Amino acid sequence: MPSVIRKEVRKLKGYRLSSPPHRIKLNQNESPWDLPSPLKEEILERLRRAAWNRYPTPFCDPLRRKIAAREGWAPEGVIVSGGSNILIQALTIAASVGGKILTVTPSFSLYEIEGALLGNRVVAVPLRKGDFSFPRDLFLKRLKAVKPQAVFLANPNAPTGNLFPEEDLVAVMEKAPGLVVIDEAYYPFSGHTMAPYLKKHKNLVIVRTLSKAFSLGGVRLGYLL
């Protein structure tokens, strides 16, 4: 392991979550409602009919096609994984190992953790005090100075819950030298997405999860566009 990565790993605290037996747990933003029993029964019946001795398609092609149809996007532009955490790690590996990552704070801690584990210099720009709004001028200034290989922004942001202005995110996409990853884990609640910009901005990646609004945290299903 390169020395720079060993140094960053020593600085990290463990990413641990407790699981208290309560119906509502804000530490993981789980849905307090499980899937309806009839739907669970249908899922189990389909699993029973599936050929367990066969490997699945390598890219979950049937699911990719359904997601693509729902999102109005090409199937080859959809990647499915076991949770959006894996996608965040994969994007970090693809774009930035031993490089630089730019994000904001407070936000989803995994951006910094995955970045540091892979030897990156992670720069977290503080959100504005009081309302946690996006510090556009400061962020663009850091973007120009740092020249990161990847930018990670959650929109709506977690844990603050606020949306960042669309025009600010577009400005980041236009000036970023590398990938701009917009984490839309909470998009089903806000109804606001940056997906219309995918065709125009080739450096844009959108990450989604079915763990929140779809009550599928236990399934671990995420996808990117």
PDB file of C-alpha atoms in Angstrom:
ATOM      1  CA  MET A   1       0.000   0.000   0.000  1.00  0.00           C
ATOM      2  CA  PRO A   2       1.494   3.403  -0.975  1.00  0.00           C
ATOM      3  CA  SER A   3       2.634   5.519   1.975  1.00  0.00           C
ATOM      4  CA  VAL A   4       0.217   8.348   1.159  1.00  0.00           C
ATOM      5  CA  ILE A   5      -2.727   5.949   1.412  1.00  0.00           C
ATOM      6  CA  ARG A   6      -1.425   4.412   4.651  1.00  0.00           C
ATOM      7  CA  LYS A   7      -1.171   7.922   6.111  1.00  0.00           C
ATOM      8  CA  GLU A   8      -4.782   8.760   5.199  1.00  0.00           C
ATOM      9  CA  VAL A   9      -6.103   5.431   6.496  1.00  0.00           C
ATOM     10  CA  ARG A  10      -4.494   6.038   9.897  1.00  0.00           C
ATOM     11  CA  LYS A  11      -6.408   9.326  10.170  1.00  0.00           C
ATOM     12  CA  LEU A  12      -9.814   7.791   9.541  1.00  0.00           C
ATOM     13  CA  LYS A  13     -12.352   6.858  12.141  1.00  0.00           C
ATOM     14  CA  GLY A  14     -14.392   3.720  11.559  1.00  0.00           C
ATOM     15  CA  TYR A  15     -17.649   4.079   9.604  1.00  0.00           C
ATOM     16  CA  ARG A  16     -20.013   2.462  12.078  1.00  0.00           C
ATOM     17  CA  LEU A  17     -23.758   2.654  12.556  1.00  0.00           C
ATOM     18  CA  SER A  18     -25.778   1.384  15.474  1.00  0.00           C
ATOM     19  CA  SER A  19     -29.092  -0.381  14.876  1.00  0.00           C
ATOM     20  CA  PRO A  20     -31.366   0.357  17.831  1.00  0.00           C
ATOM     21  CA  PRO A  21     -34.717  -1.499  17.768  1.00  0.00           C
ATOM     22  CA  HIS A  22     -36.880   1.567  17.102  1.00  0.00           C
ATOM     23  CA  ARG A  23     -39.495   2.093  14.432  1.00  0.00           C
ATOM     24  CA  ILE A  24     -38.111   5.474  13.401  1.00  0.00           C
ATOM     25  CA  LYS A  25     -34.308   5.777  13.156  1.00  0.00           C
ATOM     26  CA  LEU A  26     -32.978   9.057  11.859  1.00  0.00           C
ATOM     27  CA  ASN A  27     -29.332   7.929  11.871  1.00  0.00           C
ATOM     28  CA  GLN A  28     -29.828   5.987   8.602  1.00  0.00           C
ATOM     29  CA  ASN A  29     -32.922   7.724   7.227  1.00  0.00           C
ATOM     30  CA  GLU A  30     -34.658   4.404   6.774  1.00  0.00           C
ATOM     31  CA  SER A  31     -38.309   4.266   5.860  1.00  0.00           C
ATOM     32  CA  PRO A  32     -40.290   3.213   8.943  1.00  0.00           C
ATOM     33  CA  TRP A  33     -42.661   1.259   6.676  1.00  0.00           C
ATOM     34  CA  ASP A  34     -41.759  -2.136   5.256  1.00  0.00           C
ATOM     35  CA  LEU A  35     -43.071  -3.361   1.896  1.00  0.00           C
ATOM     36  CA  PRO A  36     -46.708  -4.583   1.922  1.00  0.00           C
ATOM     37  CA  SER A  37     -47.049  -8.316   2.544  1.00  0.00           C
ATOM     38  CA  PRO A  38     -48.694  -9.081  -0.863  1.00  0.00           C
ATOM     39  CA  LEU A  39     -45.777  -7.452  -2.650  1.00  0.00           C
ATOM     40  CA  LYS A  40     -43.278  -9.421  -0.562  1.00  0.00           C
ATOM     41  CA  GLU A  41     -45.139 -12.628  -1.425  1.00  0.00           C
ATOM     42  CA  GLU A  42     -44.941 -11.827  -5.140  1.00  0.00           C
ATOM     43  CA  ILE A  43     -41.203 -11.155  -4.870  1.00  0.00           C
ATOM     44  CA  LEU A  44     -40.627 -14.432  -3.015  1.00  0.00           C
ATOM     45  CA  GLU A  45     -42.650 -16.323  -5.615  1.00  0.00           C
ATOM     46  CA  ARG A  46     -40.517 -14.901  -8.417  1.00  0.00           C
ATOM     47  CA  LEU A  47     -37.383 -15.889  -6.510  1.00  0.00           C
ATOM     48  CA  ARG A  48     -38.761 -19.425  -6.172  1.00  0.00           C
ATOM     49  CA  ARG A  49     -39.249 -19.668  -9.940  1.00  0.00           C
ATOM     50  CA  ALA A  50     -35.787 -18.317 -10.752  1.00  0.00           C
ATOM     51  CA  ALA A  51     -32.940 -20.673 -11.716  1.00  0.00           C
ATOM     52  CA  TRP A  52     -30.595 -20.404  -8.733  1.00  0.00           C
ATOM     53  CA  ASN A  53     -27.947 -22.551 -10.415  1.00  0.00           C
ATOM     54  CA  ARG A  54     -27.383 -19.923 -13.129  1.00  0.00           C
ATOM     55  CA  TYR A  55     -25.268 -16.818 -12.860  1.00  0.00           C
ATOM     56  CA  PRO A  56     -27.245 -13.602 -13.314  1.00  0.00           C
ATOM     57  CA  THR A  57     -26.580 -11.334 -16.281  1.00  0.00           C
ATOM     58  CA  PRO A  58     -23.392  -9.380 -15.503  1.00  0.00           C
ATOM     59  CA  PHE A  59     -25.021  -5.958 -15.806  1.00  0.00           C
ATOM     60  CA  CYS A  60     -28.533  -6.756 -14.528  1.00  0.00           C
ATOM     61  CA  ASP A  61     -29.792  -6.081 -18.041  1.00  0.00           C
ATOM     62  CA  PRO A  62     -33.538  -6.628 -17.424  1.00  0.00           C
ATOM     63  CA  LEU A  63     -33.443  -4.192 -14.487  1.00  0.00           C
ATOM     64  CA  ARG A  64     -31.275  -1.728 -16.404  1.00  0.00           C
ATOM     65  CA  ARG A  65     -33.828  -1.635 -19.204  1.00  0.00           C
ATOM     66  CA  LYS A  66     -36.668  -0.992 -16.757  1.00  0.00           C
ATOM     67  CA  ILE A  67     -34.756   1.789 -14.996  1.00  0.00           C
ATOM     68  CA  ALA A  68     -33.787   3.303 -18.351  1.00  0.00           C
ATOM     69  CA  ALA A  69     -37.413   3.309 -19.487  1.00  0.00           C
ATOM     70  CA  ARG A  70     -38.524   4.914 -16.231  1.00  0.00           C
ATOM     71  CA  GLU A  71     -35.815   7.589 -16.392  1.00  0.00           C
ATOM     72  CA  GLY A  72     -35.957   8.229 -20.146  1.00  0.00           C
ATOM     73  CA  TRP A  73     -32.299   7.318 -20.520  1.00  0.00           C
ATOM     74  CA  ALA A  74     -30.383   4.771 -22.600  1.00  0.00           C
ATOM     75  CA  PRO A  75     -29.868   1.327 -20.952  1.00  0.00           C
ATOM     76  CA  GLU A  76     -26.124   1.497 -21.634  1.00  0.00           C
ATOM     77  CA  GLY A  77     -26.048   4.680 -19.545  1.00  0.00           C
ATOM     78  CA  VAL A  78     -27.412   2.889 -16.475  1.00  0.00           C
ATOM     79  CA  ILE A  79     -25.256   0.980 -13.985  1.00  0.00           C
ATOM     80  CA  VAL A  80     -26.843  -1.043 -11.185  1.00  0.00           C
ATOM     81  CA  SER A  81     -25.057  -2.086  -7.996  1.00  0.00           C
ATOM     82  CA  GLY A  82     -25.554  -3.393  -4.487  1.00  0.00           C
ATOM     83  CA  GLY A  83     -26.300   0.013  -3.001  1.00  0.00           C
ATOM     84  CA  SER A  84     -25.175   3.520  -3.936  1.00  0.00           C
ATOM     85  CA  ASN A  85     -22.222   3.230  -1.516  1.00  0.00           C
ATOM     86  CA  ILE A  86     -20.586   0.804  -3.946  1.00  0.00           C
ATOM     87  CA  LEU A  87     -21.185   3.240  -6.806  1.00  0.00           C
ATOM     88  CA  ILE A  88     -19.526   6.060  -4.852  1.00  0.00           C
ATOM     89  CA  GLN A  89     -16.515   3.823  -4.262  1.00  0.00           C
ATOM     90  CA  ALA A  90     -16.404   2.731  -7.912  1.00  0.00           C
ATOM     91  CA  LEU A  91     -16.591   6.324  -9.153  1.00  0.00           C
ATOM     92  CA  THR A  92     -13.766   7.302  -6.816  1.00  0.00           C
ATOM     93  CA  ILE A  93     -11.645   4.435  -8.134  1.00  0.00           C
ATOM     94  CA  ALA A  94     -12.455   5.295 -11.740  1.00  0.00           C
ATOM     95  CA  ALA A  95     -11.832   9.025 -11.449  1.00  0.00           C
ATOM     96  CA  SER A  96      -9.456   9.662  -8.585  1.00  0.00           C
ATOM     97  CA  VAL A  97      -6.892   7.446  -6.866  1.00  0.00           C
ATOM     98  CA  GLY A  98      -4.225   9.516  -5.159  1.00  0.00           C
ATOM     99  CA  GLY A  99      -5.776  12.660  -6.617  1.00  0.00           C
ATOM    100  CA  LYS A 100      -8.097  15.343  -5.292  1.00  0.00           C
ATOM    101  CA  ILE A 101     -11.794  15.335  -4.411  1.00  0.00           C
ATOM    102  CA  LEU A 102     -13.988  18.341  -3.692  1.00  0.00           C
ATOM    103  CA  THR A 103     -17.210  18.257  -1.665  1.00  0.00           C
ATOM    104  CA  VAL A 104     -19.044  20.291   0.977  1.00  0.00           C
ATOM    105  CA  THR A 105     -19.474  19.940   4.723  1.00  0.00           C
ATOM    106  CA  PRO A 106     -21.645  18.890   6.430  1.00  0.00           C
ATOM    107  CA  SER A 107     -22.666  16.229   3.955  1.00  0.00           C
ATOM    108  CA  PHE A 108     -22.611  12.451   3.463  1.00  0.00           C
ATOM    109  CA  SER A 109     -19.412  11.336   5.198  1.00  0.00           C
ATOM    110  CA  LEU A 110     -18.727   8.513   2.743  1.00  0.00           C
ATOM    111  CA  TYR A 111     -17.389  10.923   0.108  1.00  0.00           C
ATOM    112  CA  GLU A 112     -14.531  11.866   2.397  1.00  0.00           C
ATOM    113  CA  ILE A 113     -14.005   8.336   3.710  1.00  0.00           C
ATOM    114  CA  GLU A 114     -13.803   6.688   0.279  1.00  0.00           C
ATOM    115  CA  GLY A 115     -11.655   9.511  -1.017  1.00  0.00           C
ATOM    116  CA  ALA A 116      -9.164   9.258   1.836  1.00  0.00           C
ATOM    117  CA  LEU A 117      -9.025   5.451   1.643  1.00  0.00           C
ATOM    118  CA  LEU A 118      -7.887   5.772  -1.964  1.00  0.00           C
ATOM    119  CA  GLY A 119      -5.172   8.281  -1.139  1.00  0.00           C
ATOM    120  CA  ASN A 120      -6.950  11.431  -2.238  1.00  0.00           C
ATOM    121  CA  ARG A 121      -6.642  14.900  -0.828  1.00  0.00           C
ATOM    122  CA  VAL A 122     -10.264  15.627   0.124  1.00  0.00           C
ATOM    123  CA  VAL A 123     -11.255  19.288   0.301  1.00  0.00           C
ATOM    124  CA  ALA A 124     -14.619  19.966   1.998  1.00  0.00           C
ATOM    125  CA  VAL A 125     -15.982  23.485   1.541  1.00  0.00           C
ATOM    126  CA  PRO A 126     -18.184  24.628   4.483  1.00  0.00           C
ATOM    127  CA  LEU A 127     -21.814  25.360   3.705  1.00  0.00           C
ATOM    128  CA  ARG A 128     -23.016  28.824   4.691  1.00  0.00           C
ATOM    129  CA  LYS A 129     -23.742  29.186   8.386  1.00  0.00           C
ATOM    130  CA  GLY A 130     -27.338  29.469   9.446  1.00  0.00           C
ATOM    131  CA  ASP A 131     -29.154  28.093   6.410  1.00  0.00           C
ATOM    132  CA  PHE A 132     -26.571  25.591   5.051  1.00  0.00           C
ATOM    133  CA  SER A 133     -26.929  27.128   1.593  1.00  0.00           C
ATOM    134  CA  PHE A 134     -24.437  26.388  -1.168  1.00  0.00           C
ATOM    135  CA  PRO A 135     -21.398  28.727  -1.035  1.00  0.00           C
ATOM    136  CA  ARG A 136     -21.209  29.207  -4.795  1.00  0.00           C
ATOM    137  CA  ASP A 137     -18.403  31.775  -4.992  1.00  0.00           C
ATOM    138  CA  LEU A 138     -16.195  30.004  -2.446  1.00  0.00           C
ATOM    139  CA  PHE A 139     -16.848  26.591  -3.999  1.00  0.00           C
ATOM    140  CA  LEU A 140     -15.973  27.786  -7.519  1.00  0.00           C
ATOM    141  CA  LYS A 141     -12.838  29.437  -6.136  1.00  0.00           C
ATOM    142  CA  ARG A 142     -11.776  26.149  -4.498  1.00  0.00           C
ATOM    143  CA  LEU A 143     -12.672  24.291  -7.699  1.00  0.00           C
ATOM    144  CA  LYS A 144     -10.317  26.487  -9.700  1.00  0.00           C
ATOM    145  CA  ALA A 145      -7.515  26.190  -7.135  1.00  0.00           C
ATOM    146  CA  VAL A 146      -7.794  22.457  -6.322  1.00  0.00           C
ATOM    147  CA  LYS A 147      -8.628  21.146  -9.836  1.00  0.00           C
ATOM    148  CA  PRO A 148     -10.228  17.964  -8.429  1.00  0.00           C
ATOM    149  CA  GLN A 149     -10.600  14.745 -10.365  1.00  0.00           C
ATOM    150  CA  ALA A 150     -14.067  14.328  -8.851  1.00  0.00           C
ATOM    151  CA  VAL A 151     -16.705  16.481  -7.176  1.00  0.00           C
ATOM    152  CA  PHE A 152     -19.336  14.884  -4.907  1.00  0.00           C
ATOM    153  CA  LEU A 153     -22.499  16.794  -4.010  1.00  0.00           C
ATOM    154  CA  ALA A 154     -25.680  15.401  -2.461  1.00  0.00           C
ATOM    155  CA  ASN A 155     -28.833  17.139  -3.670  1.00  0.00           C
ATOM    156  CA  PRO A 156     -30.943  17.358  -1.549  1.00  0.00           C
ATOM    157  CA  ASN A 157     -28.026  17.446   0.826  1.00  0.00           C
ATOM    158  CA  ALA A 158     -27.770  15.056   3.759  1.00  0.00           C
ATOM    159  CA  PRO A 159     -28.014  15.670   6.679  1.00  0.00           C
ATOM    160  CA  THR A 160     -29.142  19.299   6.151  1.00  0.00           C
ATOM    161  CA  GLY A 161     -32.040  18.419   3.823  1.00  0.00           C
ATOM    162  CA  ASN A 162     -31.809  21.494   1.595  1.00  0.00           C
ATOM    163  CA  LEU A 163     -31.654  21.717  -2.195  1.00  0.00           C
ATOM    164  CA  PHE A 164     -28.801  23.514  -3.910  1.00  0.00           C
ATOM    165  CA  PRO A 165     -29.780  25.943  -6.697  1.00  0.00           C
ATOM    166  CA  GLU A 166     -29.800  24.363 -10.140  1.00  0.00           C
ATOM    167  CA  GLU A 167     -27.805  27.219 -11.641  1.00  0.00           C
ATOM    168  CA  ASP A 168     -25.061  26.737  -9.039  1.00  0.00           C
ATOM    169  CA  LEU A 169     -24.717  23.050  -9.887  1.00  0.00           C
ATOM    170  CA  VAL A 170     -24.608  23.877 -13.594  1.00  0.00           C
ATOM    171  CA  ALA A 171     -21.795  26.355 -12.917  1.00  0.00           C
ATOM    172  CA  VAL A 172     -19.863  23.593 -11.125  1.00  0.00           C
ATOM    173  CA  MET A 173     -20.368  21.207 -14.074  1.00  0.00           C
ATOM    174  CA  GLU A 174     -19.186  23.833 -16.541  1.00  0.00           C
ATOM    175  CA  LYS A 175     -15.997  24.609 -14.634  1.00  0.00           C
ATOM    176  CA  ALA A 176     -15.057  21.208 -13.169  1.00  0.00           C
ATOM    177  CA  PRO A 177     -12.102  19.496 -14.872  1.00  0.00           C
ATOM    178  CA  GLY A 178     -13.308  16.017 -13.849  1.00  0.00           C
ATOM    179  CA  LEU A 179     -16.435  14.127 -12.847  1.00  0.00           C
ATOM    180  CA  VAL A 180     -19.295  15.876 -11.075  1.00  0.00           C
ATOM    181  CA  VAL A 181     -21.290  13.316  -9.087  1.00  0.00           C
ATOM    182  CA  ILE A 182     -24.719  14.470  -7.946  1.00  0.00           C
ATOM    183  CA  ASP A 183     -26.043  12.107  -5.284  1.00  0.00           C
ATOM    184  CA  GLU A 184     -29.833  12.115  -5.584  1.00  0.00           C
ATOM    185  CA  ALA A 185     -30.594   9.632  -2.811  1.00  0.00           C
ATOM    186  CA  TYR A 186     -33.449  11.885  -1.668  1.00  0.00           C
ATOM    187  CA  TYR A 187     -34.675  12.920  -5.108  1.00  0.00           C
ATOM    188  CA  PRO A 188     -38.040  11.095  -4.667  1.00  0.00           C
ATOM    189  CA  PHE A 189     -38.827  13.480  -1.797  1.00  0.00           C
ATOM    190  CA  SER A 190     -37.755  16.702  -3.519  1.00  0.00           C
ATOM    191  CA  GLY A 191     -38.912  15.880  -7.042  1.00  0.00           C
ATOM    192  CA  HIS A 192     -35.933  17.866  -8.340  1.00  0.00           C
ATOM    193  CA  THR A 193     -33.284  16.207 -10.496  1.00  0.00           C
ATOM    194  CA  MET A 194     -30.304  17.243 -12.585  1.00  0.00           C
ATOM    195  CA  ALA A 195     -30.989  14.401 -15.059  1.00  0.00           C
ATOM    196  CA  PRO A 196     -32.014  16.811 -17.885  1.00  0.00           C
ATOM    197  CA  TYR A 197     -28.389  17.994 -17.958  1.00  0.00           C
ATOM    198  CA  LEU A 198     -26.896  14.556 -18.636  1.00  0.00           C
ATOM    199  CA  LYS A 199     -26.873  14.976 -22.422  1.00  0.00           C
ATOM    200  CA  LYS A 200     -25.253  18.392 -22.346  1.00  0.00           C
ATOM    201  CA  HIS A 201     -22.646  17.807 -19.641  1.00  0.00           C
ATOM    202  CA  LYS A 202     -20.536  14.727 -20.321  1.00  0.00           C
ATOM    203  CA  ASN A 203     -18.857  14.941 -16.897  1.00  0.00           C
ATOM    204  CA  LEU A 204     -22.152  14.631 -14.990  1.00  0.00           C
ATOM    205  CA  VAL A 205     -23.028  11.429 -13.130  1.00  0.00           C
ATOM    206  CA  ILE A 206     -26.215  11.001 -11.105  1.00  0.00           C
ATOM    207  CA  VAL A 207     -26.410   8.438  -8.307  1.00  0.00           C
ATOM    208  CA  ARG A 208     -29.718   7.127  -6.963  1.00  0.00           C
ATOM    209  CA  THR A 209     -30.796   4.590  -4.348  1.00  0.00           C
ATOM    210  CA  LEU A 210     -33.922   2.579  -3.625  1.00  0.00           C
ATOM    211  CA  SER A 211     -33.089   2.403   0.078  1.00  0.00           C
ATOM    212  CA  LYS A 212     -35.028   5.495   1.148  1.00  0.00           C
ATOM    213  CA  ALA A 213     -38.384   6.303  -0.474  1.00  0.00           C
ATOM    214  CA  PHE A 214     -38.772   2.762  -1.862  1.00  0.00           C
ATOM    215  CA  SER A 215     -38.271   1.043   1.535  1.00  0.00           C
ATOM    216  CA  LEU A 216     -35.594  -1.261   0.079  1.00  0.00           C
ATOM    217  CA  GLY A 217     -32.682  -0.596   2.437  1.00  0.00           C
ATOM    218  CA  GLY A 218     -32.391  -4.318   3.112  1.00  0.00           C
ATOM    219  CA  VAL A 219     -32.170  -5.124  -0.604  1.00  0.00           C
ATOM    220  CA  ARG A 220     -29.172  -2.802  -1.146  1.00  0.00           C
ATOM    221  CA  LEU A 221     -30.006  -1.510  -4.608  1.00  0.00           C
ATOM    222  CA  GLY A 222     -28.521   1.574  -6.195  1.00  0.00           C
ATOM    223  CA  TYR A 223     -28.018   2.817  -9.729  1.00  0.00           C
ATOM    224  CA  LEU A 224     -26.347   5.610 -11.621  1.00  0.00           C
ATOM    225  CA  LEU A 225     -27.145   7.520 -14.770  1.00  0.00           C
TER     226      LEU A 225
END
